[in-house]
Coordinates of C-alpha atoms in Angstrom, one line a residue:
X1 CA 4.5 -65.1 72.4
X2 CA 5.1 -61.2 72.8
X3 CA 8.7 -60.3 74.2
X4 CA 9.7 -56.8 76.2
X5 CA 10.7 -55.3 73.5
X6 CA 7.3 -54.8 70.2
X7 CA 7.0 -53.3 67.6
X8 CA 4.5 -49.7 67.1
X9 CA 5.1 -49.9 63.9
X10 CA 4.4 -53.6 62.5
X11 CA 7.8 -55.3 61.7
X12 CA 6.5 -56.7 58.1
X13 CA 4.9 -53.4 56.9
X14 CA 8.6 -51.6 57.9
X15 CA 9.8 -54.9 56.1
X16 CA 8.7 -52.9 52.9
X17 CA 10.2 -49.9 53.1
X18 CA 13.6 -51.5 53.2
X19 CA 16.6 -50.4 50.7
X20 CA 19.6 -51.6 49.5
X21 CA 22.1 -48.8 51.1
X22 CA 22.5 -50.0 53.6
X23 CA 21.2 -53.7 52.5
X24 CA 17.4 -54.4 53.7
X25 CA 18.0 -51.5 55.8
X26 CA 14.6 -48.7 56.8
X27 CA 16.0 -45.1 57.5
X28 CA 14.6 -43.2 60.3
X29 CA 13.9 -40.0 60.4
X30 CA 13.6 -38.3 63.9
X31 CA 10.8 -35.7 64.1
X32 CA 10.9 -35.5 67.9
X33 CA 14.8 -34.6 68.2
X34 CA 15.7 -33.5 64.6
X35 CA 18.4 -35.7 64.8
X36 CA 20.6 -37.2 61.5
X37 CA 19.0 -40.3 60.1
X38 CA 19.7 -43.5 61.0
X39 CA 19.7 -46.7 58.9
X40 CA 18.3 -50.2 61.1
X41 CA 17.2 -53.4 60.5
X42 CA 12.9 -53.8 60.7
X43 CA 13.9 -55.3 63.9
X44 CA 15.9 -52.6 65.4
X45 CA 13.4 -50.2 65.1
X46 CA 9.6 -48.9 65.6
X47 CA 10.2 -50.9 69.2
X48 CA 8.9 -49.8 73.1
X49 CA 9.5 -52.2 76.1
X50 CA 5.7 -53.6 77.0
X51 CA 4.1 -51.3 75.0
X52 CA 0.9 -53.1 74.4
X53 CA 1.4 -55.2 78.0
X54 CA -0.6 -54.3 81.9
X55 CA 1.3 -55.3 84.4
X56 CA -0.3 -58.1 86.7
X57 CA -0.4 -57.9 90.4
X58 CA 2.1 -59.9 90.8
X59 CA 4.4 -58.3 88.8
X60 CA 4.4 -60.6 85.9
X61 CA 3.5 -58.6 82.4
X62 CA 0.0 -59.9 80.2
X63 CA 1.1 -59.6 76.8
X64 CA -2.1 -61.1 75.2
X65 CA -2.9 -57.5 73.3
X66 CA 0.4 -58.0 71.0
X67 CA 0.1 -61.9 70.7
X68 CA -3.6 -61.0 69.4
X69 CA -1.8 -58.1 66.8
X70 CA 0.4 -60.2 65.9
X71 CA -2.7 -62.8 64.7
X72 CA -4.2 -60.7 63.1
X73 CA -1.6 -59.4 61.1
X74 CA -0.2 -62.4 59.9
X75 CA -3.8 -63.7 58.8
X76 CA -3.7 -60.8 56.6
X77 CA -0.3 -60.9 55.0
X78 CA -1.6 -62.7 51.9
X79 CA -4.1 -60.4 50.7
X80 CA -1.1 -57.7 51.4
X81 CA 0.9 -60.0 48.8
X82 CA -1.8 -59.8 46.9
X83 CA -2.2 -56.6 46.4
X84 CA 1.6 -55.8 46.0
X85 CA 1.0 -57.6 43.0
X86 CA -1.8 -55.2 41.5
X87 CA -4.6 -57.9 42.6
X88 CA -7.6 -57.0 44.5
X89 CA -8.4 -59.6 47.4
X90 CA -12.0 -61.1 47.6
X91 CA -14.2 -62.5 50.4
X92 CA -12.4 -63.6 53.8
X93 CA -8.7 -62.4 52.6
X94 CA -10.1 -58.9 51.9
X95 CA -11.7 -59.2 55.1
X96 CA -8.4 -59.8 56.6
X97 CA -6.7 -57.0 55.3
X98 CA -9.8 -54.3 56.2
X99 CA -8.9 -55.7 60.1
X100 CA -5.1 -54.9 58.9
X101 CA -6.1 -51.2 57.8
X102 CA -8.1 -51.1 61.1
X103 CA -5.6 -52.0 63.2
X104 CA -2.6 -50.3 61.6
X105 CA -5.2 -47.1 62.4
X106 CA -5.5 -47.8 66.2
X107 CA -2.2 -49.4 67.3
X108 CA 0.2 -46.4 66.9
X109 CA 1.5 -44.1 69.6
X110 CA -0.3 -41.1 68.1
X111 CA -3.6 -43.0 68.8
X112 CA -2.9 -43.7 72.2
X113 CA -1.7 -40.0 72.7
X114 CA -4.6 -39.1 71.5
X115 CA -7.3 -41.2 73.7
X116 CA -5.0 -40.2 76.7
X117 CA -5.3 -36.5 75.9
X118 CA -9.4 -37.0 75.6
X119 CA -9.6 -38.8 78.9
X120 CA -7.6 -36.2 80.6
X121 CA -9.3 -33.7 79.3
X122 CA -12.6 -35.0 79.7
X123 CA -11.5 -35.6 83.5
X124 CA -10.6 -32.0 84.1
X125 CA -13.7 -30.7 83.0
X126 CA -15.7 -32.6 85.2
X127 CA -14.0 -31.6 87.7
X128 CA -14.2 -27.7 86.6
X129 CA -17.7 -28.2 86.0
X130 CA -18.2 -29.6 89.8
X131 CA -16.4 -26.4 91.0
X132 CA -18.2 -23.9 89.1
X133 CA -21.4 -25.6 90.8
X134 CA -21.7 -25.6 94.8
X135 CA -24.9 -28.0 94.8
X136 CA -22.6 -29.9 92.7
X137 CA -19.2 -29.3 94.7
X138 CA -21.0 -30.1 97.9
X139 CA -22.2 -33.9 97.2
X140 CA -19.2 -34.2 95.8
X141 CA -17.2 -33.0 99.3
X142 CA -19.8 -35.3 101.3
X143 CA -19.1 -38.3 99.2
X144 CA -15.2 -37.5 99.9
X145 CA -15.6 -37.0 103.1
X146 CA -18.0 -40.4 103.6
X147 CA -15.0 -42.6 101.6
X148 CA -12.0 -40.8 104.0
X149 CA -14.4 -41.3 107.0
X150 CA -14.1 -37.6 108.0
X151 CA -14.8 -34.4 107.7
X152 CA -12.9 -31.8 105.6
X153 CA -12.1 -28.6 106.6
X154 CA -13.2 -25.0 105.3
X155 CA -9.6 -24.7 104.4
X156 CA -9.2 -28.3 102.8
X157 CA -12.5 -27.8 100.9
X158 CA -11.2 -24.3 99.5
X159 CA -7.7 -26.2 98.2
X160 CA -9.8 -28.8 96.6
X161 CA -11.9 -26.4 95.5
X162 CA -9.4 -24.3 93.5
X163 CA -7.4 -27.3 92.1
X164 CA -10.0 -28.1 90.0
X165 CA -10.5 -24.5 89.0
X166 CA -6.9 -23.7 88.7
X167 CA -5.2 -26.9 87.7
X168 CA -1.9 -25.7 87.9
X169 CA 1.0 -26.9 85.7
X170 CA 1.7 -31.1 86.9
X171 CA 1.1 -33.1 85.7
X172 CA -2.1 -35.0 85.2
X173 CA -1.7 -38.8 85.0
X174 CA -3.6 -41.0 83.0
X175 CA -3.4 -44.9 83.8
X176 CA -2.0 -46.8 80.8
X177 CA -5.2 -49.1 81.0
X178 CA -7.5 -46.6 80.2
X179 CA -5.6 -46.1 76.9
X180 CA -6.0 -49.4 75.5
X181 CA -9.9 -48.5 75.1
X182 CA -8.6 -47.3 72.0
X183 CA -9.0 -50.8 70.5
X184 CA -13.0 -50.5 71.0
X185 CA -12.7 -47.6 67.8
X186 CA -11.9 -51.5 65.4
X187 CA -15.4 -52.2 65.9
X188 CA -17.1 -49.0 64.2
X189 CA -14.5 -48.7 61.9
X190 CA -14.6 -52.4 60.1
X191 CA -17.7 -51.6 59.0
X192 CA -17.0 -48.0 57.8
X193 CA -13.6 -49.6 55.4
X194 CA -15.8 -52.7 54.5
X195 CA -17.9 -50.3 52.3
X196 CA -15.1 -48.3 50.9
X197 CA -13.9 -49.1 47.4
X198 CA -9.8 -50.2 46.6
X199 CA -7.7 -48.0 44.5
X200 CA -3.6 -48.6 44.2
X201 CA -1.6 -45.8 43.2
X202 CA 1.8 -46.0 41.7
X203 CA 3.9 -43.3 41.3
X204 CA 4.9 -41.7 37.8
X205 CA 8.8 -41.2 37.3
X206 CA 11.3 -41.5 39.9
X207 CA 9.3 -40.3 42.8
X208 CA 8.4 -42.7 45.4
X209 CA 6.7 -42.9 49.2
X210 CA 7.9 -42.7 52.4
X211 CA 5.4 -44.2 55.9
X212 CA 5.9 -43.3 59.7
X213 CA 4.7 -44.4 62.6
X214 CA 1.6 -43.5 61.5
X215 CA 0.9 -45.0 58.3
X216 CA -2.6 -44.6 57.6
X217 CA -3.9 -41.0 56.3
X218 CA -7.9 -40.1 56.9
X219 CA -8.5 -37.3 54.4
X220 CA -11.6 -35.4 53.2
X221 CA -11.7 -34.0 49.8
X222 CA -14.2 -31.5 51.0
X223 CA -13.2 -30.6 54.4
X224 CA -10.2 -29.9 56.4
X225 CA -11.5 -31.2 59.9
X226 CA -10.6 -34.8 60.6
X227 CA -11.1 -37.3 63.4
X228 CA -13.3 -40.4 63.9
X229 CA -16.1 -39.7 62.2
X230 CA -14.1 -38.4 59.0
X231 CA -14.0 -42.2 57.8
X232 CA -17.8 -42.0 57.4
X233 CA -18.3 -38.7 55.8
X234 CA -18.3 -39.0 51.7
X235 CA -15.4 -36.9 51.0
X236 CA -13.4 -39.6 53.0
X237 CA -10.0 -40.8 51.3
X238 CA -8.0 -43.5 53.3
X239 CA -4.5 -43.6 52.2
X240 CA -1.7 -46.0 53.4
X241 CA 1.7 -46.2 51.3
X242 CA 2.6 -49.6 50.9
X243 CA 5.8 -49.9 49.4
X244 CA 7.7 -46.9 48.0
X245 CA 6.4 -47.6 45.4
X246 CA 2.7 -48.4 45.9
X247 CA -0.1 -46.7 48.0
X248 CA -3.5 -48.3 48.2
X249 CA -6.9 -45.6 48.4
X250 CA -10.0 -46.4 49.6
X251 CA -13.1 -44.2 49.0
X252 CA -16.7 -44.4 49.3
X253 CA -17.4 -43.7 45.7
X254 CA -18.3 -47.2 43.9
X255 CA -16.1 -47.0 41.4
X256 CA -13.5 -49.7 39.6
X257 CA -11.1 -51.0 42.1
X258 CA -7.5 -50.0 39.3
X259 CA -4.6 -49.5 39.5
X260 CA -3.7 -46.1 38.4
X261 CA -0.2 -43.5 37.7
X262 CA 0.2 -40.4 40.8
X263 CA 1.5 -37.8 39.5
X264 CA 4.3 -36.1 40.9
X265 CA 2.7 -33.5 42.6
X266 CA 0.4 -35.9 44.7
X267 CA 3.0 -37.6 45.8
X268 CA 5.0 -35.1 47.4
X269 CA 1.5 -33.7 48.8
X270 CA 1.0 -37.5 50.4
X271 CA 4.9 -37.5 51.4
X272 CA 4.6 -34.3 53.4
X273 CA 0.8 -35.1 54.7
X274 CA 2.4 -38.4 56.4
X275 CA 5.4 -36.1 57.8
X276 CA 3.0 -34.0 59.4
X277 CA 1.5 -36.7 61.4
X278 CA 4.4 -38.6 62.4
X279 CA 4.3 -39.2 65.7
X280 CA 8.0 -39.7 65.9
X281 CA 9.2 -41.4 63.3
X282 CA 9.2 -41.3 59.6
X283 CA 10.7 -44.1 57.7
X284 CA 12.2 -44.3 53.9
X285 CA 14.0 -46.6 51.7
X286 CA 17.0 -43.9 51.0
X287 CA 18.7 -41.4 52.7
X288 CA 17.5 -38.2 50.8
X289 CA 17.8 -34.6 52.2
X290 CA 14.3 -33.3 51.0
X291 CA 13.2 -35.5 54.0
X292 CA 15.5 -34.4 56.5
X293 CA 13.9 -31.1 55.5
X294 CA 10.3 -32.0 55.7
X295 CA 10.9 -33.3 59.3
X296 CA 12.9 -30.5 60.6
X297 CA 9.8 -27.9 59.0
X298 CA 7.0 -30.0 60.8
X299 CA 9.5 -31.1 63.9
X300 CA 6.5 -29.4 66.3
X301 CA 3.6 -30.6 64.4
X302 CA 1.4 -33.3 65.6
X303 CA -1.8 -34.8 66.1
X304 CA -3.8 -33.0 68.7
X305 CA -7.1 -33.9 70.9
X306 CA -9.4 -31.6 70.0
X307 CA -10.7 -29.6 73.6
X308 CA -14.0 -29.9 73.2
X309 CA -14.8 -29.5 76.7
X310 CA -15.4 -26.4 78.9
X311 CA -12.9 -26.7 81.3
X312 CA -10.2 -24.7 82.8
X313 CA -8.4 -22.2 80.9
X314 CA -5.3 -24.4 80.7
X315 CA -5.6 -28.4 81.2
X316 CA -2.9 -29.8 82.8
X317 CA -0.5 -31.8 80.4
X318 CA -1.3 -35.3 80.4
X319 CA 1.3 -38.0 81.0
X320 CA 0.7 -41.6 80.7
X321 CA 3.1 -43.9 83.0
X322 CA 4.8 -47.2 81.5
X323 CA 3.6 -49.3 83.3

């Protein structure tokens, strides 16, 4: 059963970025603060208090969203052994892992960032768009008015009014509830991976990978915009380092599932694409400077909701409550 404390970042996959300096230690990298690095056990680390929990009305936390991750997970640890050893899993344990990929995709704090952003958004501009309208604003001030049981004011109606035009600077609260719709993107994208062809990667010389929080990259050969619908378009590359020294592609092209040498150049391309999307934390096997200095340079960089609504001229910054 799921404790207070669970993992963001799944305890097994940080289980192989582990070193020997310290022993079976992960180094953290801290893009939020810029602080040192840190070495931690798996289990010291990628960890928030009832992070995948509601809270009941009674007070008591339901923690069946992590017990269900952590199914999941371990039913696909044997195709991930698998392909550690340069094999290509077949049938249900393939089918395992795809859930894995799927999962690792949706469970991260960048993901739920990201939903909250989109609903808070979305939220504003419906409310901007009520504003700008007075048909609109005025069934919306008689249905207020009808659930209050009285009768706003000229004066109240004005404030309301302008709220929604002029947002202000609080901040706008999204439930933590309404993020775990995040889980409802598995469904399309099972599918989407099922049809994508394998490809592991191993890295020529000395050079090896570093993960973060967010582990899987979406990528498209093609074009620089990403989001949902990237893992559907052609030009889509899925890549998720699996050990420093392995990292398993998946493409739409039906070509030989190999395994095949990345050259030094790609690697330090991947290394810096999965800085740049750390949410917060970027983990490595060793203690090495360049990566102190990849997370210091992209310390302010992270994924963003694209505003694609008309709205106010500035949204309100969202916040989503612990509990």
């Amino acid at each position: 059963m799921a404790g207070k404390l669970q993992h963001t970042t799944q305890s097994f996959y940080l289980k192989q970025f582990e070193g020997v300096d310290p022993k079976e230690a992960v180094w953290v990298y801290d893009k939020l603060r810029g602080a040192a690095p840190r070495s931690g056990s798996r289990e010291s680390i990628g960890k928030e208090g009832y992070y995948y929990s509601t809270q009941r009305p009674d007070g008591t936390w339901d923690s069946s969203l992590d017990d269900w991750m952590t199914r999941t997970e371990g039913a696909a640890l044997d195709a991930y052994h698998q392909i550690l050893n340069h094999r290509f899993p077949a049938g249900q344990e393939r089918a395992n892992f795809i859930m894995w990929l799927a999962l690792t995709h949706t469970r991260t704090k960048a993901m739920r960032r990201v939903i909250a952003e989109t609903i808070g958004q979305k939220e504003q501009s419906d409310s901007y768009q009520l504003a700008i309208d007075d048909t609109k604003f005025a069934t919306y001030i008689n249905s207020y008015d009808a659930a209050a049981g009285s009768v706003s004011s000229e004066e109240e109606r004005k404030r309301i009014r302008d709220s929604f035009l002029h947002p202000g600077d609080q901040d706008y609260i999204v439930p933590k509830t309404q993020t775990l719709q995040v889980w409802s993107k598995i469904r399309t994208l099972v599918p989407v991976l099922e049809r994508m062809t394998f490809t592991l990667r191993v890295p020529e010389g000395d050079n090896f990978f570093i993960t973060s929080d967010v582990p899987l990259g979406i990528f498209n050969r093609s074009m620089s915009r990403n989001g949902e619908k990237a893992f559907s378009r052609q030009t889509a590359e899925v890549r998720v380092p699996l050990t420093p020294t392995l990292m398993i592609m998946l493409r739409h092209e039906q070509v030989p599932e190999l395994v095949l040498p990345y050259a030094p150049g790609l690697v330090r391309s991947q290394n810096t694409s999965r800085v740049k999307v750390a949410e917060h934390e970027v983990y490595s096997h060793r203690n090495e400077e360049w990566i102190q200095r990849l997370v210091n340079k992209y310390k302010a960089q992270r994924p963003q909701a694209p505003i694609t609504f008309d709205g106010p001229e500035n949204f309100r910054k969202i916040k989503v409550p612990r509990k």
